[in-house]
Amino acid sequence: MWKAILRERSLLMKGLCRRIGDGRSTSIWFDPWVPGGRLQPIPRIDAIGGISMVSNFIRNNGWDHTLVRRWFNEDDSRRILNISLPNNQSKDSWLWLPESNGDFSIKSAYRLSLNIDINRPEYAKWRTLWGARIHNRLKMIWWKILSNSLLTRARLGMVLNMDTVLCPLCNMDDEHSLHLLWSCEFARALWFGCLWQVRTDILTATSWDDWLMWFSDEDKRPNQMHLHLFLGGAAAVFEEIWRTRNKCKMASAIASYAGLPPPGWIMCNTDITLGNSDSAGAAIFRDDKGGTLKIHTF
């Protein structure tokens, strides 16, 4: 673990900064201590000036403005004087700059390692998603959709040799997430049949970014409902479509796997499960037309 920390030391130094208390344990020459720019501002006076610690610039729990401006240039002086000092003397500590509360988090460290600026326009959808006041399970559904991690046939077809990538619900278009959850005939019927009675044909989005942009306008949402409520309800609709899709695929797979017996024959499919103290099993008897004759459990 310590080796891993040492490997990422350069990354940590990008986000670590001293939180000034009494300034007695923070060096102006070796420690990062001034947020808002260069963390280690270079003094205009060299070390022979006799000052090495931040505490030398503090008088009566406040900054010595004259001394600060003598030692540092105008921009650095302004940033130093903007640092709030505690009313009561306390020891210096560390703060994590990527978080507003100064506490370290894996999320902000990950963003820092990839140079991700969440305020850039392309990250707007993630700010919307993670800031939405909806259940975390619904957020994960949205995350799979927006990150293109939903295992549709079109997605799997990029890495696997699929027999078909057509939507299993309509067989009319490739099964990518936007088609399956929005423009598929089944999805259209479900959206219009829900309490909101949403007509999906009013929006011909080519991406989920377009979809979110459209519904970010409250006039486009049913009854001008809050965006968070709409995102949560939409995720519930998506989940139902995905569940129905999987049932359809499973039924097709079972039929294909089981096959049918020759004419005049009866096929018996069995399965058992074993536990620590008990067990259970089942047998299904079917005729050559696929009809179920009897189900027996034991």
CSV table of N, CA, C and O in Angstrom, one decimal, residues 143-240:
chain,number,residue,atom,x,y,z
A,143,TRP,N,-26.4,6.1,-15.2
A,143,TRP,CA,-24.9,6.0,-15.5
A,143,TRP,C,-24.6,5.0,-16.6
A,143,TRP,O,-23.8,5.3,-17.5
A,144,LYS,N,-25.3,3.8,-16.5
A,144,LYS,CA,-25.0,2.8,-17.6
A,144,LYS,C,-25.4,3.4,-19.0
A,144,LYS,O,-24.8,3.1,-20.0
A,145,ILE,N,-26.5,4.1,-19.0
A,145,ILE,CA,-27.0,4.7,-20.3
A,145,ILE,C,-26.0,5.7,-20.8
A,145,ILE,O,-25.6,5.7,-21.9
A,146,LEU,N,-25.7,6.7,-20.0
A,146,LEU,CA,-24.9,7.9,-20.4
A,146,LEU,C,-23.5,7.5,-20.7
A,146,LEU,O,-22.8,8.1,-21.5
A,147,SER,N,-23.0,6.4,-20.0
A,147,SER,CA,-21.6,6.0,-20.2
A,147,SER,C,-21.5,4.9,-21.3
A,147,SER,O,-20.4,4.4,-21.6
A,148,ASN,N,-22.6,4.6,-22.0
A,148,ASN,CA,-22.7,3.6,-23.0
A,148,ASN,C,-22.2,2.3,-22.5
A,148,ASN,O,-21.5,1.5,-23.2
A,149,SER,N,-22.6,2.0,-21.3
A,149,SER,CA,-22.3,0.7,-20.6
A,149,SER,C,-23.4,-0.3,-20.6
A,149,SER,O,-23.3,-1.4,-20.1
A,150,LEU,N,-24.6,0.1,-21.1
A,150,LEU,CA,-25.7,-0.8,-21.2
A,150,LEU,C,-25.4,-1.9,-22.3
A,150,LEU,O,-25.1,-1.6,-23.4
A,151,LEU,N,-25.5,-3.2,-21.9
A,151,LEU,CA,-25.1,-4.2,-22.8
A,151,LEU,C,-26.2,-4.6,-23.8
A,151,LEU,O,-26.8,-5.7,-23.8
A,152,THR,N,-26.4,-3.7,-24.7
A,152,THR,CA,-27.4,-3.9,-25.8
A,152,THR,C,-26.7,-4.8,-26.8
A,152,THR,O,-25.4,-5.0,-26.8
A,153,ARG,N,-27.4,-5.3,-27.8
A,153,ARG,CA,-26.9,-6.1,-28.8
A,153,ARG,C,-25.9,-5.3,-29.7
A,153,ARG,O,-24.8,-5.8,-30.1
A,154,ALA,N,-26.2,-4.0,-30.0
A,154,ALA,CA,-25.3,-3.2,-30.8
A,154,ALA,C,-24.0,-3.0,-30.0
A,154,ALA,O,-22.9,-3.0,-30.6
A,155,ARG,N,-24.0,-2.8,-28.7
A,155,ARG,CA,-22.8,-2.7,-27.9
A,155,ARG,C,-22.0,-3.9,-27.9
A,155,ARG,O,-20.8,-3.9,-28.0
A,156,LEU,N,-22.7,-5.1,-27.6
A,156,LEU,CA,-22.0,-6.3,-27.6
A,156,LEU,C,-21.4,-6.7,-29.0
A,156,LEU,O,-20.4,-7.3,-29.1
A,157,GLY,N,-22.1,-6.3,-30.0
A,157,GLY,CA,-21.7,-6.6,-31.4
A,157,GLY,C,-20.4,-5.9,-31.8
A,157,GLY,O,-19.7,-6.3,-32.7
A,158,MET,N,-19.9,-4.9,-31.0
A,158,MET,CA,-18.7,-4.2,-31.2
A,158,MET,C,-17.5,-5.1,-30.8
A,158,MET,O,-16.4,-4.9,-31.3
A,159,VAL,N,-17.7,-6.1,-29.9
A,159,VAL,CA,-16.6,-7.0,-29.5
A,159,VAL,C,-16.9,-8.4,-29.7
A,159,VAL,O,-16.0,-9.3,-29.6
A,160,LEU,N,-18.2,-8.8,-30.0
A,160,LEU,CA,-18.5,-10.2,-30.1
A,160,LEU,C,-19.1,-10.4,-31.5
A,160,LEU,O,-19.7,-9.5,-32.1
A,161,ASN,N,-19.0,-11.7,-32.0
A,161,ASN,CA,-19.6,-12.0,-33.3
A,161,ASN,C,-21.1,-12.4,-33.0
A,161,ASN,O,-21.4,-13.6,-32.7
A,162,MET,N,-22.0,-11.5,-33.1
A,162,MET,CA,-23.4,-11.7,-32.8
A,162,MET,C,-24.2,-12.1,-34.1
A,162,MET,O,-23.9,-11.7,-35.2
A,163,ASP,N,-25.2,-13.0,-33.8
A,163,ASP,CA,-26.0,-13.5,-35.0
A,163,ASP,C,-26.8,-12.3,-35.5
A,163,ASP,O,-27.1,-12.2,-36.7
A,164,THR,N,-27.3,-11.5,-34.6
A,164,THR,CA,-28.0,-10.3,-35.0
A,164,THR,C,-27.9,-9.2,-34.0
A,164,THR,O,-27.6,-9.5,-32.8
A,165,VAL,N,-27.9,-8.0,-34.4
A,165,VAL,CA,-27.9,-6.8,-33.4
A,165,VAL,C,-29.2,-6.1,-33.5
A,165,VAL,O,-29.3,-5.0,-32.9
A,166,LEU,N,-30.2,-6.7,-34.1
A,166,LEU,CA,-31.5,-6.1,-34.1
A,166,LEU,C,-32.2,-6.1,-32.8
A,166,LEU,O,-32.0,-7.0,-32.0
A,167,CYS,N,-33.0,-5.1,-32.5
A,167,CYS,CA,-33.8,-5.0,-31.3
A,167,CYS,C,-34.7,-6.2,-31.1
A,167,CYS,O,-35.5,-6.5,-32.0
A,168,PRO,N,-34.6,-6.9,-30.0
A,168,PRO,CA,-35.4,-8.1,-29.8
A,168,PRO,C,-36.9,-7.8,-29.6
A,168,PRO,O,-37.8,-8.7,-29.7
A,169,LEU,N,-37.2,-6.5,-29.3
A,169,LEU,CA,-38.6,-6.1,-29.1
A,169,LEU,C,-39.4,-5.8,-30.3
A,169,LEU,O,-40.6,-5.9,-30.4
A,170,CYS,N,-38.6,-5.3,-31.4
A,170,CYS,CA,-39.3,-4.8,-32.6
A,170,CYS,C,-38.7,-5.4,-33.9
A,170,CYS,O,-39.4,-5.4,-34.9
A,171,ASN,N,-37.4,-5.8,-33.8
A,171,ASN,CA,-36.7,-6.3,-35.0
A,171,ASN,C,-36.7,-5.4,-36.1
A,171,ASN,O,-36.7,-5.8,-37.3
A,172,MET,N,-36.7,-4.1,-35.8
A,172,MET,CA,-36.8,-3.0,-36.9
A,172,MET,C,-35.5,-2.2,-37.0
A,172,MET,O,-35.3,-1.6,-38.0
A,173,ASP,N,-34.7,-2.2,-35.9
A,173,ASP,CA,-33.5,-1.3,-35.9
A,173,ASP,C,-32.5,-1.9,-35.0
A,173,ASP,O,-32.8,-2.8,-34.2
A,174,ASP,N,-31.2,-1.5,-35.2
A,174,ASP,CA,-30.2,-2.0,-34.3
A,174,ASP,C,-30.5,-1.6,-32.9
A,174,ASP,O,-31.0,-0.5,-32.6
A,175,GLU,N,-30.2,-2.6,-32.0
A,175,GLU,CA,-30.5,-2.3,-30.6
A,175,GLU,C,-29.4,-1.5,-29.9
A,175,GLU,O,-28.5,-2.1,-29.2
A,176,HIS,N,-29.4,-0.2,-30.0
A,176,HIS,CA,-28.6,0.6,-29.2
A,176,HIS,C,-29.5,1.2,-28.1
A,176,HIS,O,-30.8,1.2,-28.2
A,177,SER,N,-29.0,1.8,-27.1
A,177,SER,CA,-29.8,2.2,-25.9
A,177,SER,C,-30.8,3.2,-26.3
A,177,SER,O,-32.0,3.2,-25.8
A,178,LEU,N,-30.5,4.2,-27.1
A,178,LEU,CA,-31.5,5.2,-27.5
A,178,LEU,C,-32.7,4.7,-28.2
A,178,LEU,O,-33.8,5.1,-28.0
A,179,HIS,N,-32.4,3.7,-29.1
A,179,HIS,CA,-33.5,3.0,-29.8
A,179,HIS,C,-34.3,2.2,-28.8
A,179,HIS,O,-35.6,2.4,-28.8
A,180,LEU,N,-33.7,1.4,-28.1
A,180,LEU,CA,-34.4,0.5,-27.2
A,180,LEU,C,-35.3,1.2,-26.2
A,180,LEU,O,-36.4,0.8,-25.9
A,181,LEU,N,-34.8,2.2,-25.6
A,181,LEU,CA,-35.4,2.9,-24.4
A,181,LEU,C,-36.3,4.1,-24.9
A,181,LEU,O,-37.0,4.6,-24.0
A,182,TRP,N,-36.2,4.5,-26.1
A,182,TRP,CA,-36.9,5.7,-26.5
A,182,TRP,C,-37.7,5.5,-27.8
A,182,TRP,O,-38.9,5.9,-27.9
A,183,SER,N,-37.1,5.1,-28.9
A,183,SER,CA,-37.7,5.1,-30.2
A,183,SER,C,-38.3,3.8,-30.7
A,183,SER,O,-39.0,3.7,-31.7
A,184,CYS,N,-38.0,2.7,-30.0
A,184,CYS,CA,-38.5,1.4,-30.3
A,184,CYS,C,-40.1,1.5,-30.2
A,184,CYS,O,-40.6,2.2,-29.3
A,185,GLU,N,-40.8,0.7,-31.0
A,185,GLU,CA,-42.2,0.7,-30.9
A,185,GLU,C,-42.8,0.3,-29.6
A,185,GLU,O,-43.7,0.9,-29.1
A,186,PHE,N,-42.1,-0.6,-28.9
A,186,PHE,CA,-42.5,-1.0,-27.6
A,186,PHE,C,-42.3,0.1,-26.6
A,186,PHE,O,-43.2,0.4,-25.8
A,187,ALA,N,-41.1,0.8,-26.7
A,187,ALA,CA,-40.9,1.9,-25.8
A,187,ALA,C,-41.9,3.1,-26.1
A,187,ALA,O,-42.3,3.7,-25.1
A,188,ARG,N,-42.2,3.3,-27.3
A,188,ARG,CA,-43.1,4.4,-27.6
A,188,ARG,C,-44.5,4.1,-27.0
A,188,ARG,O,-45.1,5.0,-26.4
A,189,ALA,N,-44.9,2.8,-27.0
A,189,ALA,CA,-46.2,2.5,-26.4
A,189,ALA,C,-46.2,2.6,-24.9
A,189,ALA,O,-47.1,3.1,-24.3
A,190,LEU,N,-45.1,2.2,-24.3
A,190,LEU,CA,-45.0,2.3,-22.9
A,190,LEU,C,-44.9,3.7,-22.4
A,190,LEU,O,-45.6,4.1,-21.4
A,191,TRP,N,-44.2,4.6,-23.1
A,191,TRP,CA,-44.1,6.0,-22.7
A,191,TRP,C,-45.4,6.7,-22.8
A,191,TRP,O,-45.8,7.5,-22.0
A,192,PHE,N,-46.2,6.4,-23.9
A,192,PHE,CA,-47.5,7.0,-24.1
A,192,PHE,C,-48.5,6.4,-23.2
A,192,PHE,O,-49.5,7.1,-22.8
A,193,GLY,N,-48.3,5.2,-22.8
A,193,GLY,CA,-49.3,4.5,-21.9
A,193,GLY,C,-49.1,4.8,-20.4
A,193,GLY,O,-50.0,4.5,-19.6
A,194,CYS,N,-48.0,5.4,-20.0
A,194,CYS,CA,-47.8,5.8,-18.6
A,194,CYS,C,-48.6,7.0,-18.3
A,194,CYS,O,-49.2,7.6,-19.1
A,195,LEU,N,-48.5,7.4,-17.0
A,195,LEU,CA,-49.3,8.5,-16.5
A,195,LEU,C,-49.0,9.8,-17.2
A,195,LEU,O,-49.8,10.7,-17.4
A,196,TRP,N,-47.7,9.9,-17.7
A,196,TRP,CA,-47.3,11.2,-18.3
A,196,TRP,C,-47.7,11.3,-19.7
A,196,TRP,O,-47.8,12.4,-20.3
A,197,GLN,N,-48.1,10.2,-20.4
A,197,GLN,CA,-48.5,10.1,-21.8
A,197,GLN,C,-47.5,10.9,-22.7
A,197,GLN,O,-47.9,11.8,-23.4
A,198,VAL,N,-46.3,10.5,-22.6
A,198,VAL,CA,-45.2,11.2,-23.4
A,198,VAL,C,-45.2,10.6,-24.8
A,198,VAL,O,-45.1,9.4,-25.0
A,199,ARG,N,-45.2,11.5,-25.8
A,199,ARG,CA,-45.1,11.1,-27.2
A,199,ARG,C,-43.6,11.2,-27.6
A,199,ARG,O,-43.1,12.3,-27.7
A,200,THR,N,-43.0,10.1,-27.8
A,200,THR,CA,-41.6,10.1,-28.1
A,200,THR,C,-41.2,10.6,-29.5
A,200,THR,O,-40.1,11.0,-29.7
A,201,ASP,N,-42.2,10.6,-30.3
A,201,ASP,CA,-42.0,11.1,-31.7
A,201,ASP,C,-41.8,12.6,-31.8
A,201,ASP,O,-41.4,13.1,-32.8
A,202,ILE,N,-42.1,13.3,-30.7
A,202,ILE,CA,-41.9,14.8,-30.7
A,202,ILE,C,-40.4,15.1,-30.6
A,202,ILE,O,-40.0,16.3,-30.9
A,203,LEU,N,-39.6,14.2,-30.2
A,203,LEU,CA,-38.1,14.4,-30.1
A,203,LEU,C,-37.4,13.4,-30.9
A,203,LEU,O,-37.4,12.2,-30.5
A,204,THR,N,-36.7,13.8,-31.9
A,204,THR,CA,-35.8,12.9,-32.7
A,204,THR,C,-34.4,13.1,-32.3
A,204,THR,O,-33.6,13.6,-33.1
A,205,ALA,N,-34.1,12.7,-31.1
A,205,ALA,CA,-32.7,12.9,-30.6
A,205,ALA,C,-31.8,11.9,-31.2
A,205,ALA,O,-32.1,10.7,-31.5
A,206,THR,N,-30.5,12.3,-31.4
A,206,THR,CA,-29.5,11.4,-32.0
A,206,THR,C,-28.6,10.9,-30.9
A,206,THR,O,-27.7,10.1,-31.2
A,207,SER,N,-28.7,11.5,-29.7
A,207,SER,CA,-27.8,11.1,-28.6
A,207,SER,C,-28.5,11.4,-27.3
A,207,SER,O,-29.5,12.1,-27.2
A,208,TRP,N,-28.0,10.8,-26.2
A,208,TRP,CA,-28.6,11.1,-24.9
A,208,TRP,C,-28.3,12.5,-24.4
A,208,TRP,O,-29.1,13.1,-23.6
A,209,ASP,N,-27.2,13.1,-24.9
A,209,ASP,CA,-27.0,14.5,-24.6
A,209,ASP,C,-28.1,15.4,-25.2
A,209,ASP,O,-28.5,16.3,-24.5
A,210,ASP,N,-28.5,15.0,-26.4
A,210,ASP,CA,-29.7,15.8,-27.0
A,210,ASP,C,-30.9,15.6,-26.2
A,210,ASP,O,-31.7,16.5,-26.0
A,211,TRP,N,-31.1,14.4,-25.7
A,211,TRP,CA,-32.3,14.0,-24.9
A,211,TRP,C,-32.3,14.9,-23.6
A,211,TRP,O,-33.4,15.5,-23.3
A,212,LEU,N,-31.2,14.9,-22.9
A,212,LEU,CA,-31.1,15.7,-21.7
A,212,LEU,C,-31.3,17.2,-22.0
A,212,LEU,O,-31.9,17.9,-21.2
A,213,MET,N,-30.7,17.6,-23.0
A,213,MET,CA,-30.8,19.1,-23.4
A,213,MET,C,-32.3,19.4,-23.6
A,213,MET,O,-32.7,20.5,-23.2
A,214,TRP,N,-33.0,18.6,-24.3
A,214,TRP,CA,-34.4,18.8,-24.6
A,214,TRP,C,-35.2,18.9,-23.4
A,214,TRP,O,-36.0,19.9,-23.2
A,215,PHE,N,-35.1,18.0,-22.5
A,215,PHE,CA,-35.9,17.9,-21.3
A,215,PHE,C,-35.3,18.8,-20.1
A,215,PHE,O,-35.9,18.8,-19.1
A,216,SER,N,-34.2,19.4,-20.4
A,216,SER,CA,-33.7,20.4,-19.4
A,216,SER,C,-34.6,21.6,-19.3
A,216,SER,O,-34.6,22.4,-18.4
A,217,ASP,N,-35.4,21.8,-20.4
A,217,ASP,CA,-36.4,22.9,-20.5
A,217,ASP,C,-37.7,22.4,-19.8
A,217,ASP,O,-38.3,21.5,-20.3
A,218,GLU,N,-38.1,23.1,-18.7
A,218,GLU,CA,-39.2,22.6,-18.0
A,218,GLU,C,-40.5,22.6,-18.8
A,218,GLU,O,-41.4,21.8,-18.6
A,219,ASP,N,-40.6,23.4,-19.9
A,219,ASP,CA,-41.8,23.5,-20.7
A,219,ASP,C,-41.9,22.2,-21.5
A,219,ASP,O,-43.0,21.9,-22.0
A,220,LYS,N,-40.8,21.5,-21.7
A,220,LYS,CA,-40.8,20.2,-22.5
A,220,LYS,C,-41.2,19.0,-21.6
A,220,LYS,O,-41.5,17.9,-22.1
A,221,ARG,N,-41.1,19.2,-20.3
A,221,ARG,CA,-41.4,18.1,-19.3
A,221,ARG,C,-42.9,18.1,-19.0
A,221,ARG,O,-43.6,19.1,-19.0
A,222,PRO,N,-43.4,16.8,-18.7
A,222,PRO,CA,-44.9,16.7,-18.4
A,222,PRO,C,-45.2,17.6,-17.2
A,222,PRO,O,-44.6,17.5,-16.2
A,223,ASN,N,-46.2,18.4,-17.4
A,223,ASN,CA,-46.7,19.2,-16.3
A,223,ASN,C,-45.7,20.1,-15.7
A,223,ASN,O,-45.8,20.5,-14.5
A,224,GLN,N,-44.6,20.4,-16.4
A,224,GLN,CA,-43.5,21.2,-16.0
A,224,GLN,C,-42.9,20.8,-14.6
A,224,GLN,O,-42.6,21.5,-13.8
A,225,MET,N,-42.9,19.4,-14.5
A,225,MET,CA,-42.4,18.8,-13.3
A,225,MET,C,-40.9,19.1,-13.1
A,225,MET,O,-40.2,19.5,-14.1
A,226,HIS,N,-40.4,19.0,-11.9
A,226,HIS,CA,-39.0,19.2,-11.6
A,226,HIS,C,-38.2,18.2,-12.3
A,226,HIS,O,-38.5,17.0,-12.5
A,227,LEU,N,-37.0,18.6,-12.8
A,227,LEU,CA,-36.1,17.8,-13.6
A,227,LEU,C,-35.7,16.5,-12.8
A,227,LEU,O,-35.7,15.4,-13.4
A,228,HIS,N,-35.5,16.6,-11.5
A,228,HIS,CA,-35.0,15.4,-10.8
A,228,HIS,C,-36.2,14.4,-10.7
A,228,HIS,O,-35.9,13.2,-10.9
A,229,LEU,N,-37.4,14.9,-10.5
A,229,LEU,CA,-38.5,13.9,-10.5
A,229,LEU,C,-38.7,13.3,-11.9
A,229,LEU,O,-38.9,12.1,-12.0
A,230,PHE,N,-38.5,14.0,-13.0
A,230,PHE,CA,-38.6,13.5,-14.3
A,230,PHE,C,-37.5,12.4,-14.6
A,230,PHE,O,-37.8,11.4,-15.1
A,231,LEU,N,-36.3,12.7,-14.2
A,231,LEU,CA,-35.2,11.8,-14.4
A,231,LEU,C,-35.4,10.5,-13.6
A,231,LEU,O,-35.1,9.4,-14.1
A,232,GLY,N,-35.9,10.6,-12.4
A,232,GLY,CA,-36.2,9.4,-11.6
A,232,GLY,C,-37.3,8.6,-12.3
A,232,GLY,O,-37.2,7.4,-12.4
A,233,GLY,N,-38.4,9.2,-12.7
A,233,GLY,CA,-39.5,8.5,-13.4
A,233,GLY,C,-39.0,7.9,-14.7
A,233,GLY,O,-39.4,6.8,-15.0
A,234,ALA,N,-38.2,8.6,-15.4
A,234,ALA,CA,-37.6,8.1,-16.7
A,234,ALA,C,-36.8,6.9,-16.5
A,234,ALA,O,-36.9,5.9,-17.2
A,235,ALA,N,-36.0,6.9,-15.4
A,235,ALA,CA,-35.2,5.7,-15.1
A,235,ALA,C,-36.0,4.5,-14.8
A,235,ALA,O,-35.7,3.4,-15.1
A,236,ALA,N,-37.2,4.7,-14.1
A,236,ALA,CA,-38.1,3.6,-13.8
A,236,ALA,C,-38.7,3.1,-15.1
A,236,ALA,O,-38.8,1.8,-15.2
A,237,VAL,N,-39.0,3.9,-16.0
A,237,VAL,CA,-39.5,3.4,-17.3
A,237,VAL,C,-38.4,2.7,-18.1
A,237,VAL,O,-38.7,1.6,-18.6
A,238,PHE,N,-37.2,3.2,-18.1
A,238,PHE,CA,-36.1,2.5,-18.7
A,238,PHE,C,-35.9,1.1,-18.1
A,238,PHE,O,-35.7,0.2,-18.8
A,239,GLU,N,-36.0,1.1,-16.8
A,239,GLU,CA,-35.8,-0.2,-16.1
A,239,GLU,C,-36.8,-1.2,-16.5
A,239,GLU,O,-36.5,-2.4,-16.7
A,240,GLU,N,-38.1,-0.8,-16.6
A,240,GLU,CA,-39.1,-1.7,-17.0
A,240,GLU,C,-38.9,-2.2,-18.5
A,240,GLU,O,-39.1,-3.4,-18.8
